[in-house]
Coordinates of C-alpha atoms and ligand atoms in Angstrom, one line a residue:
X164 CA 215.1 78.6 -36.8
X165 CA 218.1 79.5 -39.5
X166 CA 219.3 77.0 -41.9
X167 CA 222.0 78.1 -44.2
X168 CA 222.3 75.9 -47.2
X169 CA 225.8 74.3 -47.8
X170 CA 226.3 75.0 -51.3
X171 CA 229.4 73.8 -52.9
X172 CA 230.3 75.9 -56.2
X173 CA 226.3 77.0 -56.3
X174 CA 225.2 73.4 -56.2
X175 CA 223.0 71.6 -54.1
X176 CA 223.2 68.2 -53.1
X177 CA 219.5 66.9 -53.2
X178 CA 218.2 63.2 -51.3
X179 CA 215.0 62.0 -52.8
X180 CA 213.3 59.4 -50.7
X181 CA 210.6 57.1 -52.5
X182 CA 209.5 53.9 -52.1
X183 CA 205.7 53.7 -53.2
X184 CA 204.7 53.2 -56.5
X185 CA 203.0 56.7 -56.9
X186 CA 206.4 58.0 -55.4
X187 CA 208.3 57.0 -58.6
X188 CA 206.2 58.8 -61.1
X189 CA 206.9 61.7 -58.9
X190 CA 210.0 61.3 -59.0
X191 CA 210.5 61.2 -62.8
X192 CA 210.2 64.5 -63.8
X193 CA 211.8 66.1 -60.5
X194 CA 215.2 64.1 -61.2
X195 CA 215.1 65.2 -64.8
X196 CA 214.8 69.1 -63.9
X197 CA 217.1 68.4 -61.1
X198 CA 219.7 67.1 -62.9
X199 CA 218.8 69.3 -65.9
X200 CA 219.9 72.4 -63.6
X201 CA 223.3 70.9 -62.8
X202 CA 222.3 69.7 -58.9
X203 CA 223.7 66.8 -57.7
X204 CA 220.4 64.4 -57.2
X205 CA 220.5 60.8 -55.0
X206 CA 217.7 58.8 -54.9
X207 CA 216.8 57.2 -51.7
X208 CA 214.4 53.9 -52.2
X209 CA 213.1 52.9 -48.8
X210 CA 211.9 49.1 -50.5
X211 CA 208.5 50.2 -49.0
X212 CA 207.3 48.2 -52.8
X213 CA 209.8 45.8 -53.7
X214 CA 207.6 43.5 -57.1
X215 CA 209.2 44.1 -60.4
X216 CA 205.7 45.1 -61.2
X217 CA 205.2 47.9 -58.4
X218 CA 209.0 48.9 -58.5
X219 CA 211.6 48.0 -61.6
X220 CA 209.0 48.7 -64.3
X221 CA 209.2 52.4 -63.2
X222 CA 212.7 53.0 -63.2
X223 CA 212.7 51.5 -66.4
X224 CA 210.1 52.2 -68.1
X225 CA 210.7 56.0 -66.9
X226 CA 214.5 56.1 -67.4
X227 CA 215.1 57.1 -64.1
X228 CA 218.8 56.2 -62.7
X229 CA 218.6 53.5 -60.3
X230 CA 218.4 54.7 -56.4
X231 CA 221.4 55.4 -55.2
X232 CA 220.5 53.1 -52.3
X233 CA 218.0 50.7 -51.5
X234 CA 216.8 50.3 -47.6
X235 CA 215.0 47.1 -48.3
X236 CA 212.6 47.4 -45.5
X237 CA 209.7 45.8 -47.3
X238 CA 206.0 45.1 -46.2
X239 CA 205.3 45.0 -42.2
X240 CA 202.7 46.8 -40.0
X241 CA 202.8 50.8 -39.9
X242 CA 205.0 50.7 -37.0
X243 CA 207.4 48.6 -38.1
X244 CA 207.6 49.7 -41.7
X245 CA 208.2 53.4 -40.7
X246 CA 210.8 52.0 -37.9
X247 CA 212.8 50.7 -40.6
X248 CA 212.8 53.3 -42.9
X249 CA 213.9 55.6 -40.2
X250 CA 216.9 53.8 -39.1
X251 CA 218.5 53.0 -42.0
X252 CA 217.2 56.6 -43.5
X253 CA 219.1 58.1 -40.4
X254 CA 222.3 56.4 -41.5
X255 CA 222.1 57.3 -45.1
X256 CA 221.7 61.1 -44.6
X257 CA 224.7 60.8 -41.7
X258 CA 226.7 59.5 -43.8
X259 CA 225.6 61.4 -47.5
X260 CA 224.8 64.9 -45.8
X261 CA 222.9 66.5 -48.1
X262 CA 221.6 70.0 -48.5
X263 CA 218.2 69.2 -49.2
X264 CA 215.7 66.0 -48.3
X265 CA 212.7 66.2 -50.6
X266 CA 209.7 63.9 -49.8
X267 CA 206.6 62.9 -52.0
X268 CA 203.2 62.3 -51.2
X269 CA 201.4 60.8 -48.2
X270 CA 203.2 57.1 -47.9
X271 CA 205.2 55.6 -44.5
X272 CA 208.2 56.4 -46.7
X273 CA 207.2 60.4 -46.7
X274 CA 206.9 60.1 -43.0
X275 CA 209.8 58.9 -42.3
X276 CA 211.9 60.5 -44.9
X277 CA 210.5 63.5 -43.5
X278 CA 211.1 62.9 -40.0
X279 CA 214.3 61.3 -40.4
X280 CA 216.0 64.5 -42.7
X281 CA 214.0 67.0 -40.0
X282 CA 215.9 65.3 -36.9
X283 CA 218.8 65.9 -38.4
X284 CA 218.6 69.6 -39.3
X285 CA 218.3 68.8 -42.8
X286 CA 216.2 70.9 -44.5
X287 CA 213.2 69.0 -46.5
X288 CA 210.8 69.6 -48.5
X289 CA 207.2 68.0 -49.5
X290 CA 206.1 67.8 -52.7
X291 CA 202.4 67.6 -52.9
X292 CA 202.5 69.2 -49.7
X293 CA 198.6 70.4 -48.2
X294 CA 196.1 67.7 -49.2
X295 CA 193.8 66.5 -46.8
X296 CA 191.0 63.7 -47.1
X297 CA 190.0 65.1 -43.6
X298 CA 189.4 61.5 -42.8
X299 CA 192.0 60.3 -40.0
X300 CA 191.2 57.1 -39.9
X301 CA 192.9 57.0 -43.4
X302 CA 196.9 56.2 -42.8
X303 CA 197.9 58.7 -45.4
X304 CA 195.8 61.8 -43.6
X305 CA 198.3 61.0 -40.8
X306 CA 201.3 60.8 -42.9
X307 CA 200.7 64.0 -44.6
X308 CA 199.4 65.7 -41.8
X309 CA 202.8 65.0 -40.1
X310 CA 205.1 65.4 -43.1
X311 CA 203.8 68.5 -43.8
X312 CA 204.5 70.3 -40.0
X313 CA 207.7 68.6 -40.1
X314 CA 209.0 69.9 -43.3
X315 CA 210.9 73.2 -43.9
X316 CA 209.4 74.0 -47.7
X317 CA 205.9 72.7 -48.5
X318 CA 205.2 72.5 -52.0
X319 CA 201.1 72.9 -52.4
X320 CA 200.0 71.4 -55.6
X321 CA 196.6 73.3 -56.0
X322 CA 195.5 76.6 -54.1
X323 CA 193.0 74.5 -52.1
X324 CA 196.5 72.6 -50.6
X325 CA 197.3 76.4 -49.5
X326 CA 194.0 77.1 -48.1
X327 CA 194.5 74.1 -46.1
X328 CA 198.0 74.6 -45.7
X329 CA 197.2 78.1 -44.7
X330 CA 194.6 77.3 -42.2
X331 CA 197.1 74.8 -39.9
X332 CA 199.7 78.0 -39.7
X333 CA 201.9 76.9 -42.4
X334 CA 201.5 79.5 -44.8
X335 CA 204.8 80.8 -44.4
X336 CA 206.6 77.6 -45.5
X337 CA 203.9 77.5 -48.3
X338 CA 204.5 77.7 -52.2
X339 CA 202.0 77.1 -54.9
X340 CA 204.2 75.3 -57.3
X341 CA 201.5 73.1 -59.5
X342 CA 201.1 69.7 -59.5
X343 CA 204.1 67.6 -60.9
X344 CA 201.8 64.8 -61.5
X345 CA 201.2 66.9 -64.3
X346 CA 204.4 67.2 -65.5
X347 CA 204.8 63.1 -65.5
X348 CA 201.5 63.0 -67.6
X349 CA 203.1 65.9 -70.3
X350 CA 205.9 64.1 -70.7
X351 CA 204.0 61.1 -71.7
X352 CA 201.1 62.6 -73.8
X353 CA 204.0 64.2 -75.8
X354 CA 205.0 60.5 -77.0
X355 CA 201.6 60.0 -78.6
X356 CA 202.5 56.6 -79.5
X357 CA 203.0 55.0 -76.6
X358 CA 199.5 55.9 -74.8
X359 CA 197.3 55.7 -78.1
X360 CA 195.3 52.7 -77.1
X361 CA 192.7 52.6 -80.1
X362 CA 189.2 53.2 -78.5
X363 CA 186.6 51.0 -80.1
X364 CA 183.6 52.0 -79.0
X365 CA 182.1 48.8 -80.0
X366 CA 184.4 47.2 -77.3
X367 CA 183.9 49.5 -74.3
X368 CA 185.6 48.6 -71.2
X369 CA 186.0 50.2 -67.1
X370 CA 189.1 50.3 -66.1
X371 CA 189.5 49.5 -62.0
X372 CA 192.0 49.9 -59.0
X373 CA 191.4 49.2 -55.5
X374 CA 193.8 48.7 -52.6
X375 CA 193.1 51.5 -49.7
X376 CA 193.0 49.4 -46.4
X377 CA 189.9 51.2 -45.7
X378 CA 188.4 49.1 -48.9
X379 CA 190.4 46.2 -49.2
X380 CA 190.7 45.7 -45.3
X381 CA 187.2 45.5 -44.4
X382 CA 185.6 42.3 -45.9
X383 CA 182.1 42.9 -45.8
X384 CA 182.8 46.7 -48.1
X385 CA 185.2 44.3 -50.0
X386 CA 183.2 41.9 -51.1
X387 CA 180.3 44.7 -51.4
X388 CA 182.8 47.0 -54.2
X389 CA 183.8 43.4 -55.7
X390 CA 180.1 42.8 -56.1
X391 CA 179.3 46.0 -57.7
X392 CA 181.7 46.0 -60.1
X393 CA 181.0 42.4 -60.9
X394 CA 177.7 43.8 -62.0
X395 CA 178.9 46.0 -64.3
X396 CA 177.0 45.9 -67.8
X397 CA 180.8 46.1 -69.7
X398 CA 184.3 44.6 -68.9
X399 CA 185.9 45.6 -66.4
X400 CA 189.5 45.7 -66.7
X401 CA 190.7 44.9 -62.7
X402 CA 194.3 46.5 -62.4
X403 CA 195.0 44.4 -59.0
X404 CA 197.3 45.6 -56.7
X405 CA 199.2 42.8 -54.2
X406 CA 197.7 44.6 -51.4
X407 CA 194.0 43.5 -53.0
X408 CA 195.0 40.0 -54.4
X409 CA 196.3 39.2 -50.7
X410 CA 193.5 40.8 -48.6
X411 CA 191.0 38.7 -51.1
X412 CA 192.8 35.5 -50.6
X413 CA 192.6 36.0 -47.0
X414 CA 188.8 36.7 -46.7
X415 CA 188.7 33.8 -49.9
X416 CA 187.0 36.3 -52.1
X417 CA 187.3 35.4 -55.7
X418 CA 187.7 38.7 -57.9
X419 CA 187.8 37.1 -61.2
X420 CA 183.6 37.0 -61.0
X421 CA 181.0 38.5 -63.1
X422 CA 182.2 40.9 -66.1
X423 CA 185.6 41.2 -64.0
X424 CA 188.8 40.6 -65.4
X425 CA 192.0 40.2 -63.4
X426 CA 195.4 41.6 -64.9
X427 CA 198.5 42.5 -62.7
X428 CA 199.2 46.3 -62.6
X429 CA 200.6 48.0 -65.7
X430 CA 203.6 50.0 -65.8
X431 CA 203.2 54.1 -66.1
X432 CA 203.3 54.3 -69.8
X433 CA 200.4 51.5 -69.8
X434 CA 198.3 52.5 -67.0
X435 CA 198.0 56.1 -68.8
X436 CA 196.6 54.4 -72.4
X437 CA 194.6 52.3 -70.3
X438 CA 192.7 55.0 -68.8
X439 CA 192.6 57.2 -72.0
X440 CA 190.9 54.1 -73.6
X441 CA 188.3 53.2 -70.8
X442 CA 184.7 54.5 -70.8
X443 CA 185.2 55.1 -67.4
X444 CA 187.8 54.4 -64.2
X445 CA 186.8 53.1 -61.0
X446 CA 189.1 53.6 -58.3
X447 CA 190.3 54.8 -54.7
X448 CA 193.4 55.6 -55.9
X449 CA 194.6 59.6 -55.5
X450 CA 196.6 59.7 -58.3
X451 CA 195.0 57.6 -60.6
X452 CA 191.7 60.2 -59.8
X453 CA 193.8 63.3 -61.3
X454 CA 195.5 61.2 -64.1
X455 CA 191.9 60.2 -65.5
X456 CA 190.8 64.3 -65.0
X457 CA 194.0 64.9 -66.9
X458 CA 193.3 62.5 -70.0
X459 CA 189.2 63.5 -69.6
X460 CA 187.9 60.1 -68.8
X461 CA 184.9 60.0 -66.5
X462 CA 185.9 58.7 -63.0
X463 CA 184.1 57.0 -60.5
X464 CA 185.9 56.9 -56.6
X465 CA 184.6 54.5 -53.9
X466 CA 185.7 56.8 -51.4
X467 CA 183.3 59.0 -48.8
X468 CA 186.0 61.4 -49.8
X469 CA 188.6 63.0 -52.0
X470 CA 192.0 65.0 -51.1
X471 CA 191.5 66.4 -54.3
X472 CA 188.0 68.3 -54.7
X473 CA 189.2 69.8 -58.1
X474 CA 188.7 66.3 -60.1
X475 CA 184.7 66.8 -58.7
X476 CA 184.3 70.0 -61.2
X477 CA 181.5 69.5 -63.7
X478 CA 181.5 65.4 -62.5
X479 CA 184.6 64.4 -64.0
X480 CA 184.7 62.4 -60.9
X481 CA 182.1 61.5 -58.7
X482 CA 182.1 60.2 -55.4
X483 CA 180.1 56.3 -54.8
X484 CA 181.6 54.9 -51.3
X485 CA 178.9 52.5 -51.6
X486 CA 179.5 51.1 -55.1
X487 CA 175.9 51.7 -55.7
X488 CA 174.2 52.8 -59.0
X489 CA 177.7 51.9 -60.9
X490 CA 176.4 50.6 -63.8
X491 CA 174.6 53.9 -64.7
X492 CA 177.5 56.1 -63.4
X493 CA 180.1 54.4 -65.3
X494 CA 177.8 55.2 -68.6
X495 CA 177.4 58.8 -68.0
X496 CA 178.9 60.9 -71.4
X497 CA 182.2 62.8 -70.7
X498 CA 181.3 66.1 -69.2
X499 CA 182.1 69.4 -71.0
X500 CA 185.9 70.0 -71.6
X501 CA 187.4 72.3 -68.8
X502 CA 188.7 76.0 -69.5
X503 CA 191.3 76.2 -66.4
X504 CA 193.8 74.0 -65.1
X505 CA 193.2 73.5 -61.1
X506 CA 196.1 71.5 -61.5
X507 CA 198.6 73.8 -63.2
X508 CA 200.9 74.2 -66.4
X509 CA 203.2 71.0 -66.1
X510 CA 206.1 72.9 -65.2
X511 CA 206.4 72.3 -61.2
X512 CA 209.8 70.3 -61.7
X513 CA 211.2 73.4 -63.0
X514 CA 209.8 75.6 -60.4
X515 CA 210.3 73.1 -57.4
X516 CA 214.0 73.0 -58.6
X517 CA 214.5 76.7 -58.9
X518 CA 213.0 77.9 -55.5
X519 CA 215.2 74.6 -54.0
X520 CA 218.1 76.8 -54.9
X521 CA 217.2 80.2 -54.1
X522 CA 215.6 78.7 -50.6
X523 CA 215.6 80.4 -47.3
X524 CA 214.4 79.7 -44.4
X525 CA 211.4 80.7 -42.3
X526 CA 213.1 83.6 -40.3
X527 CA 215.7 84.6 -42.6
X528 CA 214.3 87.4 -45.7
X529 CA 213.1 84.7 -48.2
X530 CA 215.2 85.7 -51.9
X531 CA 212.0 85.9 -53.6
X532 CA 208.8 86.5 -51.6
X533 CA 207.0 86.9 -54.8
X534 CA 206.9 83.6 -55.4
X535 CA 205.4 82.6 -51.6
X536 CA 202.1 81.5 -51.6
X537 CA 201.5 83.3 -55.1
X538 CA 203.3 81.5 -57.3
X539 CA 202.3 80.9 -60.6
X540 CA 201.4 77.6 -61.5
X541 CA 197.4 77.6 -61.7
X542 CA 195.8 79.1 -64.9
Ligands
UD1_35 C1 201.0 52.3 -50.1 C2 200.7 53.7 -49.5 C3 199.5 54.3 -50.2 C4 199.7 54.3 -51.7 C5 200.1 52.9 -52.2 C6 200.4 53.0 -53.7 C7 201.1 53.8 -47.1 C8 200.5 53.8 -45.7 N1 200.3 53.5 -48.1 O1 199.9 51.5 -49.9 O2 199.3 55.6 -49.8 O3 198.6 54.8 -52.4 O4 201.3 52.5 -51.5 O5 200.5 51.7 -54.2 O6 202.3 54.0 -47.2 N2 202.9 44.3 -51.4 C9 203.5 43.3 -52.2 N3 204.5 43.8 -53.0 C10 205.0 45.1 -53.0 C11 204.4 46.0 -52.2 C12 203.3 45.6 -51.4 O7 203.1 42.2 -52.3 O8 205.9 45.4 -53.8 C13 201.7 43.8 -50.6 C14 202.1 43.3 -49.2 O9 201.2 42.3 -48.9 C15 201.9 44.5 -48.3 C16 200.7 45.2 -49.0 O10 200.9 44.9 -50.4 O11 201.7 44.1 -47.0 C17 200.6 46.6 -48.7 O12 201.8 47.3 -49.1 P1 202.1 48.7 -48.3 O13 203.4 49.2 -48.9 O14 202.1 48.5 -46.8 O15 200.9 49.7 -48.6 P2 200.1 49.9 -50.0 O16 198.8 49.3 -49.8 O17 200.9 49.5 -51.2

């Protein structure tokens, strides 16, 4: 299958689609380099999260521009959520025609960015393309499973992304490009100020998320993670996502027991001195996993699983589906500092922006075959 790109004076015309939380911190540093390089760069939100708290905070706090459009589709089962987004996606790209659709992630709005942009012979491609929990029970396996055949340029964060990406026949969309969570996390860390939170080690505290329908879904595990966490010998700090607060009300769990305190989730800048300052983060949260690896705070994930076996080196993050034994895993000493960076050099923007405009297809004599596969993001 050809694609030529319709480039107008050398410049691409690029449609992000986000609509999750996770999407937007994604988004950040692309739409910087994007617009760094001259592109012209729309931003698609699907109104897959719609709270000031899971939505406005980002754009703000981030200075991203605001979308270009909003869909508005808000919450709904996985059916109709994707529905929507596919509809009104399908109308947008009609009518804007861009060169490029670029998805993030693993969320209903990846999917159905991804398939809306592909049924339309628009090329797209996935950043954070190749992870896999190798749990399909878990809605996201799906979505990226899907996203990822459906796309035309899959953006692997880590060489184990490849490896996977590799296995399912994909290799020759592939590119190892880094993680641009990474990027996101730079950009902060550079602003030493706004993530200092001063650890007093007299005043220890556990930071916690939870909201994956396999946890929050299932009362009996709820209530058995609530529990644990309850139980904890130090404050924990319980970042609660609507998703949690709801699911609670509706099995009338109380969360506020034991040593747990209840706050409303924390803008980016926040959430990334919070961790930094914890003894430890709990959580079944993907990105929130790397981001602790990234500012060396010990995690703990109350998952069976992780799409991202790199955080596991030397237990920087170890794996408790149960919730038990917390109390002694949340204590456990940072582990030894790492010499490599499974995760890459913070420049994936950069890199996602410039093979964008170099691109072509599968079938066509790619511009640059060194940087298939290869790449050169992992040190
Ligand atoms: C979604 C993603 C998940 C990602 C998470 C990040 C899917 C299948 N899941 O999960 O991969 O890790 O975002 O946060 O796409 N709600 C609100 N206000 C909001 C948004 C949601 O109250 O702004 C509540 C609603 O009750 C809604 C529920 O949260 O039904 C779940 O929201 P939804 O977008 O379906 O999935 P998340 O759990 O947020």
């Amino acid at each position: 299958m050809l694609f030529s790109l319709r480039m107008n004076g050398g410049t691409l015309r690029i449609v992000s689609v986000v609509g999750a939380r996770p999407q937007f911190v994604k988004l950040f540093p692309l739409d910087r380099a994007v617009r760094e390089s001259g592109h012209q760069h729309l931003i698609a939100h699907t109104g897959q999260h719609y709270d000031a708290s899971m939505s406005d905070v980002f754009f703000q706090g981030l200075r991203i521009p605001q979308p270009d459009i909003n869909l508005n589709v808000g919450s709904g089962s996985h059916g109709q959520q994707t529905a929507r987004i596919l509809e009104a996606l399908e109308l947008y790209l009609i009518s804007e025609a861009p060169d490029f659709v670029v998805v993030y992630g693993d969320t209903n709005s990846t999917l159905a960015g991804a398939l809306a942009a592909r049924k339309l012979h628009i090329p797209v491609a996935h950043v954070e393309a190749g992870l896999r929990s190798h749990n399909r029970r878990m809605p996201e396996e799906v979505n990226r499973i899907v996203a990822d055949h459906a796309s035309d340029v899959l953006l692997a964060p880590t060489r184990g992304a490849v490896d996977n990406l590799t296995r399912e026949g994909l290799a020759e969309r592939t590119f190892l490009v880094g993680d641009i969570m990474v990027d996101a996390c730079q950009a902060v860390l550079s602003d030493e100020s706004q993530t200092s939170v001063s650890a007093d080690a007299s005043h220890p505290y556990v930071l916690a998320t939870l909201h994956r329908a396999e946890n929050t879904d299932d009362p009996v595990r709820l209530r058995r993670l609530i529990t644990a966490l309850s139980g904890l010998d130090i404050p924990v700090r319980l970042l609660a996502h609507p998703r949690l607060v709801a699911k609670a009300e509706e099995q009338d769990l109380d969360l506020q027991v034991g040593n747990i305190l209840v706050q409303a989730p924390l803008p980016y800048l926040q959430t990334m001195a919070e961790i930094r300052g914890a003894k430890a983060l709990v959580t079944d949260s993907g990105g929130l996993q790397k981001e602790a690896f990234l500012l060396e705070t010990p995690c703990v994930t109350l998952r069976t699983e992780t799409e991202w076996p790199e955080t596991l080196i030397n237990s920087w993050n170890v794996l408790c589906p149960e919730g038990t034994d917390l109390n002694h895993l949340v204590q456990r000493a940072a582990p030894d500092r790492l010499g490599t960076k499974p995760f890459g050099d913070g420049q994936t923007a950069r890199r996602i922006v410039d093979l964008l405009g170099t691109w072509t297809s599968v079938g066509e004599q790619p511009s640059d075959v060194s940087t298939r596969r290869t790449g050169s993001a992992d040190t």
